[in-house]
């Protein structure tokens, strides 16, 4: 898959490819202490690690990709664009949580990660309900040439993996797309500045 030419010069500067926080398989540690003697923070870390491992296993087994879930959500409202998406290994059924921008509203959707069907109803909030920073980011999203879907394709190519989440961030006054990609057993963060993103203070 080829990445759009206009993104290529940015990759050398903004590809973070940060492993968060370490390879999944390397986080468990062995000790000779009985379980009952270990302190609670260790137990909490182990519990968190099990939850992360479960979430990633569910994501690996998903039939629907993050890009497909975005396309499904955007098709619900002609002209909608995705502002934020993340995988959620919910206890009943894994879903993608998608927020799309359409007609001065943010629409919330849950897309079944196994079937691609809409789960539950949809909810919408007017932009005026958001704080000033979020509102500014969402308004700026309309002005950029590229969409989150474009950034996901570039990030997946650059990090050699599958995107598990993506959304908007603002750093030093610039609107960026931040994508988390699962590459093997690692999670990598890729931050891309869309060409034409407006600088705002």
PDB file of C-alpha atoms in Angstrom:
ATOM      1  CA  UNK A   1       0.000   0.000   0.000  1.00  0.00           C
ATOM      2  CA  UNK A   2       1.438   3.400  -0.962  1.00  0.00           C
ATOM      3  CA  UNK A   3       1.134   6.366   1.340  1.00  0.00           C
ATOM      4  CA  UNK A   4      -0.031   9.747  -0.006  1.00  0.00           C
ATOM      5  CA  UNK A   5       3.015  11.667  -1.311  1.00  0.00           C
ATOM      6  CA  UNK A   6       2.291  14.789   0.716  1.00  0.00           C
ATOM      7  CA  UNK A   7       2.618  12.841   4.006  1.00  0.00           C
ATOM      8  CA  UNK A   8       6.041  11.339   3.219  1.00  0.00           C
ATOM      9  CA  UNK A   9       8.253  14.311   4.206  1.00  0.00           C
ATOM     10  CA  UNK A  10       6.498  14.532   7.569  1.00  0.00           C
ATOM     11  CA  UNK A  11       7.104  10.940   8.583  1.00  0.00           C
ATOM     12  CA  UNK A  12      10.799  11.363   9.357  1.00  0.00           C
ATOM     13  CA  UNK A  13       9.970  14.196  11.730  1.00  0.00           C
ATOM     14  CA  UNK A  14       6.785  13.060  13.384  1.00  0.00           C
ATOM     15  CA  UNK A  15       6.848   9.280  13.469  1.00  0.00           C
ATOM     16  CA  UNK A  16       7.250   8.669  17.174  1.00  0.00           C
ATOM     17  CA  UNK A  17       7.084   4.878  17.019  1.00  0.00           C
ATOM     18  CA  UNK A  18       7.174   4.841  20.812  1.00  0.00           C
ATOM     19  CA  UNK A  19       6.691   1.442  22.395  1.00  0.00           C
ATOM     20  CA  UNK A  20       4.040   1.896  25.073  1.00  0.00           C
ATOM     21  CA  UNK A  21       5.431   1.229  27.679  1.00  0.00           C
ATOM     22  CA  UNK A  22       7.205  -2.034  26.797  1.00  0.00           C
ATOM     23  CA  UNK A  23       6.504  -5.114  24.724  1.00  0.00           C
ATOM     24  CA  UNK A  24       3.391  -6.795  26.092  1.00  0.00           C
ATOM     25  CA  UNK A  25       5.122 -10.159  26.461  1.00  0.00           C
ATOM     26  CA  UNK A  26       8.011  -8.610  28.415  1.00  0.00           C
ATOM     27  CA  UNK A  27       6.021  -6.909  31.169  1.00  0.00           C
ATOM     28  CA  UNK A  28       5.469  -9.941  33.379  1.00  0.00           C
ATOM     29  CA  UNK A  29       8.262 -10.631  35.840  1.00  0.00           C
ATOM     30  CA  UNK A  30       8.995 -13.716  37.877  1.00  0.00           C
ATOM     31  CA  UNK A  31       9.892 -13.697  41.544  1.00  0.00           C
ATOM     32  CA  UNK A  32      10.451 -16.330  44.209  1.00  0.00           C
ATOM     33  CA  UNK A  33       8.057 -14.619  46.625  1.00  0.00           C
ATOM     34  CA  UNK A  34       4.781 -16.333  47.417  1.00  0.00           C
ATOM     35  CA  UNK A  35       1.836 -14.484  45.940  1.00  0.00           C
ATOM     36  CA  UNK A  36       0.534 -13.568  49.390  1.00  0.00           C
ATOM     37  CA  UNK A  37       3.765 -11.685  50.192  1.00  0.00           C
ATOM     38  CA  UNK A  38       3.754  -9.509  47.111  1.00  0.00           C
ATOM     39  CA  UNK A  39       2.674  -5.928  47.648  1.00  0.00           C
ATOM     40  CA  UNK A  40      -0.595  -4.611  46.280  1.00  0.00           C
ATOM     41  CA  UNK A  41       0.872  -2.374  43.531  1.00  0.00           C
ATOM     42  CA  UNK A  42       2.417  -5.488  41.948  1.00  0.00           C
ATOM     43  CA  UNK A  43      -0.969  -7.221  42.065  1.00  0.00           C
ATOM     44  CA  UNK A  44      -2.570  -4.147  40.491  1.00  0.00           C
ATOM     45  CA  UNK A  45       0.065  -4.081  37.742  1.00  0.00           C
ATOM     46  CA  UNK A  46      -0.492  -7.773  37.045  1.00  0.00           C
ATOM     47  CA  UNK A  47      -4.238  -7.204  36.893  1.00  0.00           C
ATOM     48  CA  UNK A  48      -3.742  -4.263  34.521  1.00  0.00           C
ATOM     49  CA  UNK A  49      -1.435  -6.397  32.371  1.00  0.00           C
ATOM     50  CA  UNK A  50      -4.039  -9.169  32.154  1.00  0.00           C
ATOM     51  CA  UNK A  51      -6.670  -6.618  31.108  1.00  0.00           C
ATOM     52  CA  UNK A  52      -4.366  -5.175  28.430  1.00  0.00           C
ATOM     53  CA  UNK A  53      -3.458  -8.645  27.149  1.00  0.00           C
ATOM     54  CA  UNK A  54      -7.150  -9.587  26.989  1.00  0.00           C
ATOM     55  CA  UNK A  55      -7.996  -6.376  25.100  1.00  0.00           C
ATOM     56  CA  UNK A  56      -5.209  -6.929  22.567  1.00  0.00           C
ATOM     57  CA  UNK A  57      -6.192 -10.586  22.073  1.00  0.00           C
ATOM     58  CA  UNK A  58      -9.773  -9.513  21.347  1.00  0.00           C
ATOM     59  CA  UNK A  59      -8.501  -6.868  18.935  1.00  0.00           C
ATOM     60  CA  UNK A  60      -6.329  -9.412  17.090  1.00  0.00           C
ATOM     61  CA  UNK A  61      -9.387 -11.641  16.661  1.00  0.00           C
ATOM     62  CA  UNK A  62     -11.654  -8.890  15.336  1.00  0.00           C
ATOM     63  CA  UNK A  63     -13.113  -9.453  11.877  1.00  0.00           C
ATOM     64  CA  UNK A  64     -13.720  -5.711  11.382  1.00  0.00           C
ATOM     65  CA  UNK A  65     -10.743  -3.343  11.127  1.00  0.00           C
ATOM     66  CA  UNK A  66     -10.593   0.145  12.591  1.00  0.00           C
ATOM     67  CA  UNK A  67     -10.726   1.610   9.049  1.00  0.00           C
ATOM     68  CA  UNK A  68     -13.835  -0.414   8.237  1.00  0.00           C
ATOM     69  CA  UNK A  69     -15.517   0.727  11.470  1.00  0.00           C
ATOM     70  CA  UNK A  70     -14.791   4.364  10.556  1.00  0.00           C
ATOM     71  CA  UNK A  71     -16.301   3.881   7.101  1.00  0.00           C
ATOM     72  CA  UNK A  72     -19.421   2.266   8.600  1.00  0.00           C
ATOM     73  CA  UNK A  73     -19.924   5.134  11.068  1.00  0.00           C
ATOM     74  CA  UNK A  74     -19.285   7.845   8.451  1.00  0.00           C
ATOM     75  CA  UNK A  75     -21.789   6.233   6.063  1.00  0.00           C
ATOM     76  CA  UNK A  76     -24.581   6.800   8.615  1.00  0.00           C
ATOM     77  CA  UNK A  77     -24.520  10.555   7.896  1.00  0.00           C
ATOM     78  CA  UNK A  78     -23.516  11.765   4.426  1.00  0.00           C
ATOM     79  CA  UNK A  79     -20.478  14.020   4.707  1.00  0.00           C
ATOM     80  CA  UNK A  80     -19.547  12.939   8.245  1.00  0.00           C
ATOM     81  CA  UNK A  81     -15.884  12.684   9.216  1.00  0.00           C
ATOM     82  CA  UNK A  82     -14.366  10.704  12.098  1.00  0.00           C
ATOM     83  CA  UNK A  83     -12.896  12.759  14.926  1.00  0.00           C
ATOM     84  CA  UNK A  84     -12.042   9.895  17.303  1.00  0.00           C
ATOM     85  CA  UNK A  85     -12.145   6.088  17.326  1.00  0.00           C
ATOM     86  CA  UNK A  86     -10.987   3.394  19.718  1.00  0.00           C
ATOM     87  CA  UNK A  87     -11.331  -0.339  20.202  1.00  0.00           C
ATOM     88  CA  UNK A  88     -13.208  -1.412  23.340  1.00  0.00           C
ATOM     89  CA  UNK A  89     -13.018  -5.046  24.443  1.00  0.00           C
ATOM     90  CA  UNK A  90     -16.351  -4.769  26.233  1.00  0.00           C
ATOM     91  CA  UNK A  91     -17.345  -7.776  28.373  1.00  0.00           C
ATOM     92  CA  UNK A  92     -20.397  -8.629  26.244  1.00  0.00           C
ATOM     93  CA  UNK A  93     -18.952  -7.994  22.759  1.00  0.00           C
ATOM     94  CA  UNK A  94     -15.928  -6.012  21.523  1.00  0.00           C
ATOM     95  CA  UNK A  95     -16.850  -2.786  19.723  1.00  0.00           C
ATOM     96  CA  UNK A  96     -15.262   0.255  18.150  1.00  0.00           C
ATOM     97  CA  UNK A  97     -16.337   3.519  19.788  1.00  0.00           C
ATOM     98  CA  UNK A  98     -16.544   6.091  17.012  1.00  0.00           C
ATOM     99  CA  UNK A  99     -17.183   9.841  17.203  1.00  0.00           C
ATOM    100  CA  UNK A 100     -18.055  11.536  13.925  1.00  0.00           C
ATOM    101  CA  UNK A 101     -18.513  15.210  13.135  1.00  0.00           C
ATOM    102  CA  UNK A 102     -21.542  16.167  11.059  1.00  0.00           C
ATOM    103  CA  UNK A 103     -23.630  19.348  10.905  1.00  0.00           C
ATOM    104  CA  UNK A 104     -22.171  20.942  14.048  1.00  0.00           C
ATOM    105  CA  UNK A 105     -22.808  17.791  16.054  1.00  0.00           C
ATOM    106  CA  UNK A 106     -20.633  14.992  17.361  1.00  0.00           C
ATOM    107  CA  UNK A 107     -22.286  11.628  16.827  1.00  0.00           C
ATOM    108  CA  UNK A 108     -21.386   8.671  19.055  1.00  0.00           C
ATOM    109  CA  UNK A 109     -21.601   5.178  17.587  1.00  0.00           C
ATOM    110  CA  UNK A 110     -20.630   1.680  18.697  1.00  0.00           C
ATOM    111  CA  UNK A 111     -19.683  -0.702  15.866  1.00  0.00           C
ATOM    112  CA  UNK A 112     -19.560  -4.442  16.605  1.00  0.00           C
ATOM    113  CA  UNK A 113     -15.960  -5.564  15.948  1.00  0.00           C
ATOM    114  CA  UNK A 114     -17.108  -9.022  14.820  1.00  0.00           C
ATOM    115  CA  UNK A 115     -20.016  -8.151  12.531  1.00  0.00           C
ATOM    116  CA  UNK A 116     -19.727  -4.438  11.673  1.00  0.00           C
ATOM    117  CA  UNK A 117     -23.292  -3.866  12.857  1.00  0.00           C
ATOM    118  CA  UNK A 118     -24.340  -0.789  14.830  1.00  0.00           C
ATOM    119  CA  UNK A 119     -24.759  -1.654  18.516  1.00  0.00           C
ATOM    120  CA  UNK A 120     -27.433   0.282  20.389  1.00  0.00           C
ATOM    121  CA  UNK A 121     -28.678   3.646  19.250  1.00  0.00           C
ATOM    122  CA  UNK A 122     -26.721   6.714  18.282  1.00  0.00           C
ATOM    123  CA  UNK A 123     -26.275   9.807  20.397  1.00  0.00           C
ATOM    124  CA  UNK A 124     -25.378  13.323  19.316  1.00  0.00           C
ATOM    125  CA  UNK A 125     -24.095  16.403  21.116  1.00  0.00           C
ATOM    126  CA  UNK A 126     -23.976  19.897  19.612  1.00  0.00           C
ATOM    127  CA  UNK A 127     -20.505  21.432  19.337  1.00  0.00           C
ATOM    128  CA  UNK A 128     -21.502  24.191  21.764  1.00  0.00           C
ATOM    129  CA  UNK A 129     -21.666  21.540  24.530  1.00  0.00           C
ATOM    130  CA  UNK A 130     -17.892  20.977  24.295  1.00  0.00           C
ATOM    131  CA  UNK A 131     -15.213  23.050  26.000  1.00  0.00           C
ATOM    132  CA  UNK A 132     -13.386  25.730  23.992  1.00  0.00           C
ATOM    133  CA  UNK A 133     -10.316  23.594  23.203  1.00  0.00           C
ATOM    134  CA  UNK A 134     -12.299  20.596  21.975  1.00  0.00           C
ATOM    135  CA  UNK A 135     -14.589  22.856  19.982  1.00  0.00           C
ATOM    136  CA  UNK A 136     -11.570  24.553  18.389  1.00  0.00           C
ATOM    137  CA  UNK A 137     -10.061  21.180  17.440  1.00  0.00           C
ATOM    138  CA  UNK A 138     -13.305  19.953  15.910  1.00  0.00           C
ATOM    139  CA  UNK A 139     -13.822  23.152  13.928  1.00  0.00           C
ATOM    140  CA  UNK A 140     -10.213  22.910  12.681  1.00  0.00           C
ATOM    141  CA  UNK A 141     -10.878  19.332  11.545  1.00  0.00           C
ATOM    142  CA  UNK A 142     -13.106  20.753   8.810  1.00  0.00           C
ATOM    143  CA  UNK A 143     -10.269  22.874   7.415  1.00  0.00           C
ATOM    144  CA  UNK A 144      -7.670  20.153   6.835  1.00  0.00           C
ATOM    145  CA  UNK A 145      -7.377  18.395   3.502  1.00  0.00           C
ATOM    146  CA  UNK A 146      -6.839  14.944   4.967  1.00  0.00           C
ATOM    147  CA  UNK A 147      -9.089  12.856   7.150  1.00  0.00           C
ATOM    148  CA  UNK A 148      -8.381  10.563  10.074  1.00  0.00           C
ATOM    149  CA  UNK A 149      -8.797   7.610   7.684  1.00  0.00           C
ATOM    150  CA  UNK A 150      -5.835   8.910   5.634  1.00  0.00           C
ATOM    151  CA  UNK A 151      -3.718   9.247   8.780  1.00  0.00           C
ATOM    152  CA  UNK A 152      -4.613   5.685   9.846  1.00  0.00           C
ATOM    153  CA  UNK A 153      -3.409   4.290   6.502  1.00  0.00           C
ATOM    154  CA  UNK A 154      -0.113   6.192   6.773  1.00  0.00           C
ATOM    155  CA  UNK A 155       0.409   5.153  10.418  1.00  0.00           C
ATOM    156  CA  UNK A 156      -0.316   1.482   9.719  1.00  0.00           C
ATOM    157  CA  UNK A 157       2.170   1.531   6.834  1.00  0.00           C
ATOM    158  CA  UNK A 158       4.851   3.374   8.837  1.00  0.00           C
ATOM    159  CA  UNK A 159       4.516   1.188  11.952  1.00  0.00           C
ATOM    160  CA  UNK A 160       3.846  -2.077  10.064  1.00  0.00           C
ATOM    161  CA  UNK A 161       0.733  -2.953  12.012  1.00  0.00           C
ATOM    162  CA  UNK A 162      -2.985  -2.438  12.608  1.00  0.00           C
ATOM    163  CA  UNK A 163      -4.431   0.716  14.163  1.00  0.00           C
ATOM    164  CA  UNK A 164      -6.298   0.186  17.436  1.00  0.00           C
ATOM    165  CA  UNK A 165      -7.241   3.844  18.063  1.00  0.00           C
ATOM    166  CA  UNK A 166      -6.937   7.306  16.602  1.00  0.00           C
ATOM    167  CA  UNK A 167      -8.007  10.864  17.219  1.00  0.00           C
ATOM    168  CA  UNK A 168      -7.131  14.530  17.385  1.00  0.00           C
ATOM    169  CA  UNK A 169      -4.498  16.140  19.579  1.00  0.00           C
ATOM    170  CA  UNK A 170      -3.178  19.672  19.633  1.00  0.00           C
ATOM    171  CA  UNK A 171       0.495  20.274  20.312  1.00  0.00           C
ATOM    172  CA  UNK A 172       2.165  23.692  20.227  1.00  0.00           C
ATOM    173  CA  UNK A 173      -0.905  25.164  18.592  1.00  0.00           C
ATOM    174  CA  UNK A 174      -1.027  22.615  15.777  1.00  0.00           C
ATOM    175  CA  UNK A 175      -3.752  20.062  15.189  1.00  0.00           C
ATOM    176  CA  UNK A 176      -2.367  16.536  14.785  1.00  0.00           C
ATOM    177  CA  UNK A 177      -3.734  13.071  14.290  1.00  0.00           C
ATOM    178  CA  UNK A 178      -2.489  10.606  16.937  1.00  0.00           C
ATOM    179  CA  UNK A 179      -2.767   6.951  15.971  1.00  0.00           C
ATOM    180  CA  UNK A 180      -1.916   3.931  18.154  1.00  0.00           C
ATOM    181  CA  UNK A 181      -0.838   0.926  16.095  1.00  0.00           C
ATOM    182  CA  UNK A 182      -0.408  -2.657  17.262  1.00  0.00           C
ATOM    183  CA  UNK A 183       2.740  -3.993  15.614  1.00  0.00           C
ATOM    184  CA  UNK A 184       3.442  -7.556  16.694  1.00  0.00           C
ATOM    185  CA  UNK A 185       3.192  -7.432  20.491  1.00  0.00           C
ATOM    186  CA  UNK A 186       4.074  -3.748  20.695  1.00  0.00           C
ATOM    187  CA  UNK A 187       1.901  -0.648  20.730  1.00  0.00           C
ATOM    188  CA  UNK A 188       3.367   2.260  18.786  1.00  0.00           C
ATOM    189  CA  UNK A 189       2.150   5.862  18.760  1.00  0.00           C
ATOM    190  CA  UNK A 190       2.318   7.725  15.468  1.00  0.00           C
ATOM    191  CA  UNK A 191       1.577  11.462  15.379  1.00  0.00           C
ATOM    192  CA  UNK A 192       0.917  13.087  12.011  1.00  0.00           C
ATOM    193  CA  UNK A 193       0.363  16.741  11.276  1.00  0.00           C
ATOM    194  CA  UNK A 194      -2.140  17.039   8.437  1.00  0.00           C
ATOM    195  CA  UNK A 195      -0.873  19.200   5.573  1.00  0.00           C
ATOM    196  CA  UNK A 196      -2.744  22.492   5.768  1.00  0.00           C
ATOM    197  CA  UNK A 197      -3.576  22.209   9.488  1.00  0.00           C
ATOM    198  CA  UNK A 198      -4.195  25.676  10.840  1.00  0.00           C
ATOM    199  CA  UNK A 199      -2.090  27.014  13.717  1.00  0.00           C
ATOM    200  CA  UNK A 200      -4.250  28.410  16.510  1.00  0.00           C
ATOM    201  CA  UNK A 201      -3.268  29.781  19.874  1.00  0.00           C
TER     202      UNK A 201
END
